[in-house]
PDB file of C-alpha atoms in Angstrom:
ATOM      1  CA  UNK V  18     -60.326 165.449  36.913  1.00 87.00           C
ATOM      2  CA  UNK V  19     -61.436 162.121  38.426  1.00 86.00           C
ATOM      3  CA  UNK V  20     -60.727 159.059  36.293  1.00 89.00           C
ATOM      4  CA  UNK V  21     -62.062 155.515  36.736  1.00 92.00           C
ATOM      5  CA  UNK V  22     -59.211 153.178  35.876  1.00 92.00           C
ATOM      6  CA  UNK V  23     -61.401 150.133  36.565  1.00 95.00           C
ATOM      7  CA  UNK V  24     -64.006 151.094  33.964  1.00 96.00           C
ATOM      8  CA  UNK V  25     -64.892 148.358  31.461  1.00 96.00           C
ATOM      9  CA  UNK V  26     -67.180 148.563  28.448  1.00 97.00           C
ATOM     10  CA  UNK V  27     -68.611 145.223  29.558  1.00 97.00           C
ATOM     11  CA  UNK V  28     -68.150 142.570  32.222  1.00 98.00           C
ATOM     12  CA  UNK V  29     -68.741 138.832  31.717  1.00 98.00           C
ATOM     13  CA  UNK V  30     -69.879 136.418  34.426  1.00 98.00           C
ATOM     14  CA  UNK V  31     -69.835 132.843  33.115  1.00 98.00           C
ATOM     15  CA  UNK V  32     -72.099 130.175  34.651  1.00 98.00           C
ATOM     16  CA  UNK V  33     -74.401 132.758  36.185  1.00 98.00           C
ATOM     17  CA  UNK V  34     -77.230 130.323  35.388  1.00 97.00           C
ATOM     18  CA  UNK V  35     -76.829 126.567  35.036  1.00 97.00           C
ATOM     19  CA  UNK V  36     -78.219 124.584  32.098  1.00 96.00           C
ATOM     20  CA  UNK V  37     -81.230 123.385  34.059  1.00 97.00           C
ATOM     21  CA  UNK V  38     -82.224 126.948  34.957  1.00 96.00           C
ATOM     22  CA  UNK V  39     -81.751 128.042  31.354  1.00 97.00           C
ATOM     23  CA  UNK V  40     -83.863 125.149  30.119  1.00 96.00           C
ATOM     24  CA  UNK V  41     -86.673 126.036  32.507  1.00 95.00           C
ATOM     25  CA  UNK V  42     -86.731 129.647  31.285  1.00 95.00           C
ATOM     26  CA  UNK V  43     -86.699 128.533  27.640  1.00 95.00           C
ATOM     27  CA  UNK V  44     -89.670 126.286  28.351  1.00 94.00           C
ATOM     28  CA  UNK V  45     -91.533 129.197  29.943  1.00 93.00           C
ATOM     29  CA  UNK V  46     -91.225 131.490  26.950  1.00 93.00           C
ATOM     30  CA  UNK V  47     -91.904 128.691  24.460  1.00 92.00           C
ATOM     31  CA  UNK V  48     -95.200 128.104  26.273  1.00 91.00           C
ATOM     32  CA  UNK V  49     -96.160 131.659  27.244  1.00 88.00           C
ATOM     33  CA  UNK V  50     -94.227 134.153  25.113  1.00 87.00           C
ATOM     34  CA  UNK V  51     -96.064 136.700  22.997  1.00 84.00           C
ATOM     35  CA  UNK V  52     -94.723 137.717  19.617  1.00 77.00           C
ATOM     36  CA  UNK V  53     -93.864 141.408  19.455  1.00 72.00           C
ATOM     37  CA  UNK V  54     -93.773 144.093  16.818  1.00 54.00           C
ATOM     38  CA  UNK V  55     -91.125 146.760  16.215  1.00 46.00           C
ATOM     39  CA  UNK V  56     -89.225 146.852  19.502  1.00 43.00           C
ATOM     40  CA  UNK V  57     -88.329 150.532  19.153  1.00 40.00           C
ATOM     41  CA  UNK V  58     -91.868 151.864  19.270  1.00 39.00           C
ATOM     42  CA  UNK V  59     -93.534 150.645  22.445  1.00 44.00           C
ATOM     43  CA  UNK V  60     -93.022 149.263  25.927  1.00 46.00           C
ATOM     44  CA  UNK V  61     -92.276 145.524  26.040  1.00 47.00           C
ATOM     45  CA  UNK V  62     -94.622 145.154  29.013  1.00 49.00           C
ATOM     46  CA  UNK V  63     -97.451 146.562  26.902  1.00 51.00           C
ATOM     47  CA  UNK V  64     -97.528 143.425  24.752  1.00 49.00           C
ATOM     48  CA  UNK V  65     -98.057 141.183  27.757  1.00 51.00           C
ATOM     49  CA  UNK V  66    -100.581 143.522  29.382  1.00 50.00           C
ATOM     50  CA  UNK V  67    -102.669 143.628  26.187  1.00 50.00           C
ATOM     51  CA  UNK V  68    -102.554 139.844  25.874  1.00 51.00           C
ATOM     52  CA  UNK V  69    -103.888 139.475  29.442  1.00 52.00           C
ATOM     53  CA  UNK V  70    -106.792 141.808  28.635  1.00 47.00           C
ATOM     54  CA  UNK V  71    -107.481 140.354  25.191  1.00 50.00           C
ATOM     55  CA  UNK V  72    -105.865 136.985  24.350  1.00 52.00           C
ATOM     56  CA  UNK V  73    -106.856 137.378  20.672  1.00 52.00           C
ATOM     57  CA  UNK V  74    -104.286 140.185  20.353  1.00 47.00           C
ATOM     58  CA  UNK V  75    -101.714 137.555  19.360  1.00 50.00           C
ATOM     59  CA  UNK V  76    -103.613 137.068  16.100  1.00 52.00           C
ATOM     60  CA  UNK V  77    -103.241 140.741  15.197  1.00 47.00           C
ATOM     61  CA  UNK V  78    -100.748 141.069  12.294  1.00 43.00           C
ATOM     62  CA  UNK V  79     -99.471 144.250  13.965  1.00 39.00           C
ATOM     63  CA  UNK V  80     -97.642 141.963  16.391  1.00 41.00           C
ATOM     64  CA  UNK V  81     -95.942 139.866  13.751  1.00 41.00           C
ATOM     65  CA  UNK V  82     -93.513 142.339  12.240  1.00 42.00           C
ATOM     66  CA  UNK V  83     -90.616 141.216  14.406  1.00 58.00           C
ATOM     67  CA  UNK V  84     -89.279 137.702  14.808  1.00 75.00           C
ATOM     68  CA  UNK V  85     -89.210 138.131  18.575  1.00 80.00           C
ATOM     69  CA  UNK V  86     -91.186 136.779  21.524  1.00 85.00           C
ATOM     70  CA  UNK V  87     -91.242 138.103  25.083  1.00 85.00           C
ATOM     71  CA  UNK V  88     -92.448 137.182  28.561  1.00 87.00           C
ATOM     72  CA  UNK V  89     -92.003 138.501  32.102  1.00 84.00           C
ATOM     73  CA  UNK V  90     -90.080 136.685  34.815  1.00 83.00           C
ATOM     74  CA  UNK V  91     -90.535 137.732  38.436  1.00 84.00           C
ATOM     75  CA  UNK V  92     -89.282 134.798  40.514  1.00 88.00           C
ATOM     76  CA  UNK V  93     -87.810 136.509  43.558  1.00 91.00           C
ATOM     77  CA  UNK V  94     -84.697 134.377  44.085  1.00 93.00           C
ATOM     78  CA  UNK V  95     -83.430 134.995  40.543  1.00 94.00           C
ATOM     79  CA  UNK V  96     -84.283 138.694  40.765  1.00 94.00           C
ATOM     80  CA  UNK V  97     -82.180 138.867  43.939  1.00 95.00           C
ATOM     81  CA  UNK V  98     -79.273 137.126  42.204  1.00 96.00           C
ATOM     82  CA  UNK V  99     -79.484 139.522  39.273  1.00 97.00           C
ATOM     83  CA  UNK V 100     -79.532 142.514  41.601  1.00 97.00           C
ATOM     84  CA  UNK V 101     -76.580 141.157  43.593  1.00 98.00           C
ATOM     85  CA  UNK V 102     -74.537 140.722  40.413  1.00 98.00           C
ATOM     86  CA  UNK V 103     -75.417 144.258  39.316  1.00 98.00           C
ATOM     87  CA  UNK V 104     -74.149 145.554  42.657  1.00 98.00           C
ATOM     88  CA  UNK V 105     -70.925 143.523  42.621  1.00 98.00           C
ATOM     89  CA  UNK V 106     -70.039 144.616  39.092  1.00 98.00           C
ATOM     90  CA  UNK V 107     -71.038 148.209  39.763  1.00 98.00           C
ATOM     91  CA  UNK V 108     -68.935 148.437  42.929  1.00 97.00           C
ATOM     92  CA  UNK V 109     -65.911 147.016  41.143  1.00 97.00           C
ATOM     93  CA  UNK V 110     -66.044 148.834  37.802  1.00 97.00           C
ATOM     94  CA  UNK V 111     -68.519 151.722  37.665  1.00 97.00           C
ATOM     95  CA  UNK V 112     -69.654 153.249  40.966  1.00 95.00           C
ATOM     96  CA  UNK V 113     -72.922 154.424  39.438  1.00 95.00           C
ATOM     97  CA  UNK V 114     -75.787 155.350  41.741  1.00 94.00           C
ATOM     98  CA  UNK V 115     -78.115 152.340  41.519  1.00 95.00           C
ATOM     99  CA  UNK V 116     -81.489 152.041  43.208  1.00 95.00           C
ATOM    100  CA  UNK V 117     -83.215 148.935  41.915  1.00 94.00           C
ATOM    101  CA  UNK V 118     -83.948 146.630  39.004  1.00 94.00           C
ATOM    102  CA  UNK V 119     -86.074 148.110  36.226  1.00 90.00           C
ATOM    103  CA  UNK V 120     -89.811 148.322  37.000  1.00 84.00           C
ATOM    104  CA  UNK V 121     -92.394 147.871  34.261  1.00 78.00           C
ATOM    105  CA  UNK V 122     -95.819 149.522  34.098  1.00 73.00           C
ATOM    106  CA  UNK V 123     -97.025 147.388  37.030  1.00 76.00           C
ATOM    107  CA  UNK V 124     -94.251 148.886  39.196  1.00 80.00           C
ATOM    108  CA  UNK V 125     -92.687 145.475  39.865  1.00 84.00           C
ATOM    109  CA  UNK V 126     -89.108 144.253  39.484  1.00 88.00           C
ATOM    110  CA  UNK V 127     -88.998 142.954  35.924  1.00 87.00           C
ATOM    111  CA  UNK V 128     -86.732 140.601  34.016  1.00 92.00           C
ATOM    112  CA  UNK V 129     -87.662 139.848  30.422  1.00 92.00           C
ATOM    113  CA  UNK V 130     -87.261 136.433  28.834  1.00 94.00           C
ATOM    114  CA  UNK V 131     -86.790 136.869  25.108  1.00 93.00           C
ATOM    115  CA  UNK V 132     -86.856 134.465  22.183  1.00 93.00           C
ATOM    116  CA  UNK V 133     -85.439 135.504  18.820  1.00 91.00           C
ATOM    117  CA  UNK V 134     -86.051 133.829  15.479  1.00 88.00           C
ATOM    118  CA  UNK V 135     -83.200 133.407  12.954  1.00 81.00           C
ATOM    119  CA  UNK V 136     -83.976 136.585  11.019  1.00 75.00           C
ATOM    120  CA  UNK V 137     -83.808 138.780  14.102  1.00 81.00           C
ATOM    121  CA  UNK V 138     -81.009 141.318  14.276  1.00 83.00           C
ATOM    122  CA  UNK V 139     -80.515 144.421  16.382  1.00 83.00           C
ATOM    123  CA  UNK V 140     -78.755 147.442  14.974  1.00 84.00           C
ATOM    124  CA  UNK V 141     -76.320 149.464  17.062  1.00 88.00           C
ATOM    125  CA  UNK V 142     -78.058 151.635  19.639  1.00 85.00           C
ATOM    126  CA  UNK V 143     -77.829 152.696  23.277  1.00 87.00           C
ATOM    127  CA  UNK V 144     -80.455 152.142  25.979  1.00 87.00           C
ATOM    128  CA  UNK V 145     -79.840 155.577  27.471  1.00 85.00           C
ATOM    129  CA  UNK V 146     -81.783 158.580  26.255  1.00 72.00           C
ATOM    130  CA  UNK V 147     -82.527 162.064  27.508  1.00 44.00           C
ATOM    131  CA  UNK V 148     -86.190 162.486  26.639  1.00 43.00           C
ATOM    132  CA  UNK V 149     -89.335 160.476  27.202  1.00 42.00           C
ATOM    133  CA  UNK V 150     -91.264 158.739  24.449  1.00 41.00           C
ATOM    134  CA  UNK V 151     -94.352 160.345  22.872  1.00 40.00           C
ATOM    135  CA  UNK V 152     -97.144 161.246  25.346  1.00 39.00           C
ATOM    136  CA  UNK V 153     -99.655 159.062  23.499  1.00 38.00           C
ATOM    137  CA  UNK V 154     -97.894 156.034  24.984  1.00 39.00           C
ATOM    138  CA  UNK V 155     -99.368 155.467  28.416  1.00 36.00           C
ATOM    139  CA  UNK V 156     -96.820 152.940  29.619  1.00 40.00           C
ATOM    140  CA  UNK V 157     -93.213 153.584  30.631  1.00 45.00           C
ATOM    141  CA  UNK V 158     -90.743 152.623  27.929  1.00 47.00           C
ATOM    142  CA  UNK V 159     -87.633 150.724  29.147  1.00 45.00           C
ATOM    143  CA  UNK V 160     -85.423 153.380  27.602  1.00 51.00           C
ATOM    144  CA  UNK V 161     -84.743 156.485  29.628  1.00 72.00           C
ATOM    145  CA  UNK V 162     -82.233 158.602  31.445  1.00 83.00           C
ATOM    146  CA  UNK V 163     -82.546 156.529  34.619  1.00 88.00           C
ATOM    147  CA  UNK V 164     -81.197 153.348  33.015  1.00 91.00           C
ATOM    148  CA  UNK V 165     -77.662 152.817  34.282  1.00 95.00           C
ATOM    149  CA  UNK V 166     -76.579 149.216  33.563  1.00 96.00           C
ATOM    150  CA  UNK V 167     -77.817 146.555  31.132  1.00 96.00           C
ATOM    151  CA  UNK V 168     -77.728 142.819  31.798  1.00 97.00           C
ATOM    152  CA  UNK V 169     -78.079 140.090  29.184  1.00 97.00           C
ATOM    153  CA  UNK V 170     -77.973 136.404  30.108  1.00 98.00           C
ATOM    154  CA  UNK V 171     -77.682 133.888  27.267  1.00 97.00           C
ATOM    155  CA  UNK V 172     -79.971 130.877  27.725  1.00 97.00           C
ATOM    156  CA  UNK V 173     -78.671 128.809  24.815  1.00 96.00           C
ATOM    157  CA  UNK V 174     -75.728 128.649  22.428  1.00 94.00           C
ATOM    158  CA  UNK V 175     -76.732 125.854  20.023  1.00 92.00           C
ATOM    159  CA  UNK V 176     -76.535 128.056  16.930  1.00 90.00           C
ATOM    160  CA  UNK V 177     -74.052 129.947  14.790  1.00 89.00           C
ATOM    161  CA  UNK V 178     -73.723 133.737  14.873  1.00 89.00           C
ATOM    162  CA  UNK V 179     -75.839 135.758  17.275  1.00 90.00           C
ATOM    163  CA  UNK V 180     -72.847 137.611  18.745  1.00 93.00           C
ATOM    164  CA  UNK V 181     -73.449 140.730  20.810  1.00 96.00           C
ATOM    165  CA  UNK V 182     -71.394 143.740  19.722  1.00 96.00           C
ATOM    166  CA  UNK V 183     -70.549 146.230  22.469  1.00 97.00           C
ATOM    167  CA  UNK V 184     -68.658 149.236  21.154  1.00 96.00           C
ATOM    168  CA  UNK V 185     -65.867 147.677  19.042  1.00 93.00           C
ATOM    169  CA  UNK V 186     -65.881 144.374  20.954  1.00 96.00           C
ATOM    170  CA  UNK V 187     -67.744 141.149  20.208  1.00 96.00           C
ATOM    171  CA  UNK V 188     -69.197 138.788  22.839  1.00 97.00           C
ATOM    172  CA  UNK V 189     -70.004 135.205  21.904  1.00 96.00           C
ATOM    173  CA  UNK V 190     -73.171 133.679  23.391  1.00 96.00           C
ATOM    174  CA  UNK V 191     -72.578 130.914  25.929  1.00 97.00           C
ATOM    175  CA  UNK V 192     -75.303 129.168  27.887  1.00 98.00           C
ATOM    176  CA  UNK V 193     -75.613 130.725  31.349  1.00 98.00           C
ATOM    177  CA  UNK V 194     -73.254 133.616  30.585  1.00 98.00           C
ATOM    178  CA  UNK V 195     -74.227 137.043  31.940  1.00 98.00           C
ATOM    179  CA  UNK V 196     -72.980 140.224  30.287  1.00 98.00           C
ATOM    180  CA  UNK V 197     -73.269 143.628  31.948  1.00 98.00           C
ATOM    181  CA  UNK V 198     -72.512 146.954  30.292  1.00 97.00           C
ATOM    182  CA  UNK V 199     -73.339 150.644  30.807  1.00 96.00           C
ATOM    183  CA  UNK V 200     -76.580 151.830  29.247  1.00 94.00           C
ATOM    184  CA  UNK V 201     -74.694 154.393  27.158  1.00 94.00           C
ATOM    185  CA  UNK V 202     -72.517 151.739  25.497  1.00 95.00           C
ATOM    186  CA  UNK V 203     -73.448 151.303  21.833  1.00 94.00           C
ATOM    187  CA  UNK V 204     -74.443 147.688  21.219  1.00 93.00           C
ATOM    188  CA  UNK V 205     -76.138 145.454  18.685  1.00 91.00           C
ATOM    189  CA  UNK V 206     -76.741 141.793  17.862  1.00 91.00           C
ATOM    190  CA  UNK V 207     -75.891 139.743  14.764  1.00 90.00           C
ATOM    191  CA  UNK V 208     -78.262 137.343  13.054  1.00 86.00           C
ATOM    192  CA  UNK V 209     -77.967 133.702  14.055  1.00 88.00           C
ATOM    193  CA  UNK V 210     -78.631 130.451  12.211  1.00 87.00           C
ATOM    194  CA  UNK V 211     -78.565 126.696  12.675  1.00 83.00           C
ATOM    195  CA  UNK V 212     -79.317 124.761  15.841  1.00 76.00           C
ATOM    196  CA  UNK V 213     -82.973 124.874  16.832  1.00 74.00           C
ATOM    197  CA  UNK V 214     -83.395 128.164  14.908  1.00 83.00           C
ATOM    198  CA  UNK V 215     -84.083 130.210  18.055  1.00 92.00           C
ATOM    199  CA  UNK V 216     -81.881 132.255  20.351  1.00 93.00           C
ATOM    200  CA  UNK V 217     -82.961 132.828  23.956  1.00 95.00           C
ATOM    201  CA  UNK V 218     -81.857 135.394  26.531  1.00 96.00           C
ATOM    202  CA  UNK V 219     -82.781 137.227  29.718  1.00 95.00           C
ATOM    203  CA  UNK V 220     -82.669 141.018  29.695  1.00 94.00           C
ATOM    204  CA  UNK V 221     -83.090 143.676  32.375  1.00 94.00           C
ATOM    205  CA  UNK V 222     -81.604 146.943  33.634  1.00 94.00           C
ATOM    206  CA  UNK V 223     -80.360 148.479  36.860  1.00 95.00           C
ATOM    207  CA  UNK V 224     -81.833 151.940  37.309  1.00 93.00           C
ATOM    208  CA  UNK V 225     -81.037 155.015  39.398  1.00 92.00           C
ATOM    209  CA  UNK V 226     -80.914 158.780  39.191  1.00 88.00           C
ATOM    210  CA  UNK V 227     -79.862 160.100  35.803  1.00 85.00           C
ATOM    211  CA  UNK V 228     -76.165 160.613  35.106  1.00 82.00           C
ATOM    212  CA  UNK V 229     -74.924 164.058  36.099  1.00 69.00           C
TER     213      UNK V 229
END
């Protein structure tokens, strides 16, 4: 039986982004983010696509059930840095077969900028699953058997709470800190409070052939 003695439930890379880069991303989602509904029922990219087709969609109460906002980020230099970090961490700790960064419904490398209000919390879950979502959904959901690694990058830390739980560990948000973990690791997020009332983060996945 082959064992991986270098396996880690998560890996932290501090100062992955500097404060200026974090501030620029926060400004982008404050200006362009769309408020989303229940994040377990549809593809994140669908919210942005619908807004581009019909800007009035943001006034639909269907999109105001969750205290969460989202926007795409596709600046190539940051995407390359994210991919490089995925590869470094994977080569050191996991040796998964990785092919690329997650692609949304437009088939482009996609990083999500997310903004969470103080009532937002995320129950324990995994991002890996064996089956596709219902056929009535025309867009690819970012949860599937080809998701291998998750990356979260904290863009601010001027609040209390908001810790990320990965298995039985707890990771404290720190501006510019990147956290990478396997898609099958159970994880969740605590509520936060204080500061400017909002928590900001980047989120994406490294994908490849399903685990065998």
